[in-house]
Amino acid sequence: MVKVFQAADATDLVTELRRSFDDGVTRGYEWRVTQLKKLLLICDNHEPEIVSALHDDLGKPELESSVYEVALLRNSINLAVQQLKDWMAPDKAKTSLTTFPASAEIVYEPLGVVLVISAWNYPFLLSIDPVIGAISAGNAVVLKPSELAPASSSLLAKLLEQYLDSSAVRVVEGAVTETTLLLEQKWDKIFYTGSSRIGRIIMMAAAKHLTPVVLELGGKSPVVIDSDTNLKITAKRIIAGKWGCNNGQACISPDYILTTKEFSPKVIDALKQELEAFYGKNPMESKDMSRIVNSNHFDRLSKMLEEKEVSDKIVYGGQKNRDKLKIAPTILVDVPLDSQIMSEEIFGPLLPIITLNKLEECFDVIRSRPKPLGAYLFTQNQKLKERFALTVSAGGIVVNDIAVHLAVPTLPFGGVGESGMGSYHGKFSFDAFSHKKAVLYKSFIGDAAIRYPPYSTGKLRLLKALVNSNILEIFRVILGLS
């Protein structure tokens, strides 16, 4: 019989981890690097099991699982192992005349006991990647995997218990009840990946304890296609970033296309041609595409397609099989902007194309909507590239490709506005779970009477000059000049 996770269990869990943290278990370099190397062993020793679990949960092809989850995790872990000493080292900071003589530094301090709540669509990558940051920064951590990917959740719990130090790293499986009980506890940071609806609940729970949060959400990420583009490669990269990434079930998936009325027929034809080349004449039978995660999400997507004034806008695809949780890649043209498919994040294999009289209208369309997690532009026009990068507000921007910025560890990955707050990947993950503590070392030498009462006009002038680093005024005061 499986033990039910209760409020007392959540309290005891946090108490035990906080005791480990307070005892200094997680703070040293050796503990951190040992745990990271054990995470690497999980990837090396259990890749077939991970691939199998992802297939059970989502029907993911082996290539997607091995490359977009396991290989990306290996890269993240290897980078952390290689650079951890540099990340942990204090940063020297300049001092001013006001504090002379003194030295200063910024010390990276672990936050304490942190909670990571991960998503179902990339259940290994989105669970372990934040944990890498939490461990690198020296925290104790609880991971709550998504119950919507049960095979992956079970495997994560088993492997992390088997490989990692259970006095400082734990996994709690379960659904709403377990998550709610965890959120009632006081954490030093909460890292959440998922929908904006649940993100709001996370923030409300965190606010009770003034707990800082990182929210990795999503939104409707636009793709702008200029006529001055390599259309064949553009179509391939959009397909790879949409249907080749968990069948559109990704937070950075292209959500809709913006292009001109004149150019749209060519865009549609190119997408149709490459979709058939990738997935065959009957994509419902393709083994190179994930399925929809469950019947609830299938029904949600079906409802989008069946809405009045949307169903007749399908120009490609539209086939569905609820028993197999399969929906074919579907392209729609000029659906109403107030329709459900254009009002909510799609998170599935449907791709509307909105046509414009002039491409520059895309800026107003994007600006009129909540800020997305990603924004994509395909063009060879340098001025358009520069304008897009400067004026479009999004978590990240990619020109002439889709979503590949997440594989660059020197770039922060995160949202803005309703697409999230905070960022991670590479050193940014370490920073997300660290407190940058200001430390100043002052000497007893050179103690100046001017900072102490009784005050005088001369002291006031000299202190103002020192605070403002006004060398000329300092000399004027010292020399008694007015």
PDB file of C-alpha atoms in Angstrom, residues 15-16 19 52 61 103 114 118 131 162 168 237 244 288 312 316 318 324 346 355 369 379 404 437 448 451 467:
ATOM      1  CA  THR A  15      12.604  20.410   8.398  1.00  0.00           C
ATOM      2  CA  GLU A  16      14.984  17.542   7.544  1.00  0.00           C
ATOM      3  CA  ARG A  19      18.708  20.735   9.055  1.00  0.00           C
ATOM      4  CA  SER A  52      11.238   4.228 -22.813  1.00  0.00           C
ATOM      5  CA  PRO A  61      10.536   9.310 -30.898  1.00  0.00           C
ATOM      6  CA  SER A 103      38.263  45.966  -0.316  1.00  0.00           C
ATOM      7  CA  VAL A 114      14.279  25.215  -2.675  1.00  0.00           C
ATOM      8  CA  SER A 118       8.433  20.664 -13.305  1.00  0.00           C
ATOM      9  CA  VAL A 131      18.017  20.874 -10.112  1.00  0.00           C
ATOM     10  CA  GLN A 162      19.298   5.760  -5.903  1.00  0.00           C
ATOM     11  CA  ALA A 168      19.574  17.084   0.776  1.00  0.00           C
ATOM     12  CA  ARG A 237      13.021  24.863 -39.495  1.00  0.00           C
ATOM     13  CA  GLY A 244       9.496  18.026 -34.388  1.00  0.00           C
ATOM     14  CA  ASP A 288       8.523  10.385 -35.873  1.00  0.00           C
ATOM     15  CA  ASP A 312     -13.446  26.015 -42.374  1.00  0.00           C
ATOM     16  CA  TYR A 316      -3.854  21.237 -44.409  1.00  0.00           C
ATOM     17  CA  GLY A 318      -7.103  18.381 -39.385  1.00  0.00           C
ATOM     18  CA  LYS A 324      -4.643   7.007 -30.227  1.00  0.00           C
ATOM     19  CA  ILE A 346      -2.144  26.287 -28.479  1.00  0.00           C
ATOM     20  CA  THR A 355      -1.992  37.361 -43.302  1.00  0.00           C
ATOM     21  CA  ARG A 369      -0.786  40.646 -27.224  1.00  0.00           C
ATOM     22  CA  THR A 379      14.426  37.242 -43.304  1.00  0.00           C
ATOM     23  CA  VAL A 404      17.679  26.919 -30.824  1.00  0.00           C
ATOM     24  CA  LYS A 437      25.909  38.895  -0.979  1.00  0.00           C
ATOM     25  CA  ALA A 448      38.633  59.906   9.753  1.00  0.00           C
ATOM     26  CA  ARG A 451      32.352  61.259   9.833  1.00  0.00           C
ATOM     27  CA  VAL A 467      30.827  60.814  -1.553  1.00  0.00           C
TER      28      VAL A 467
END
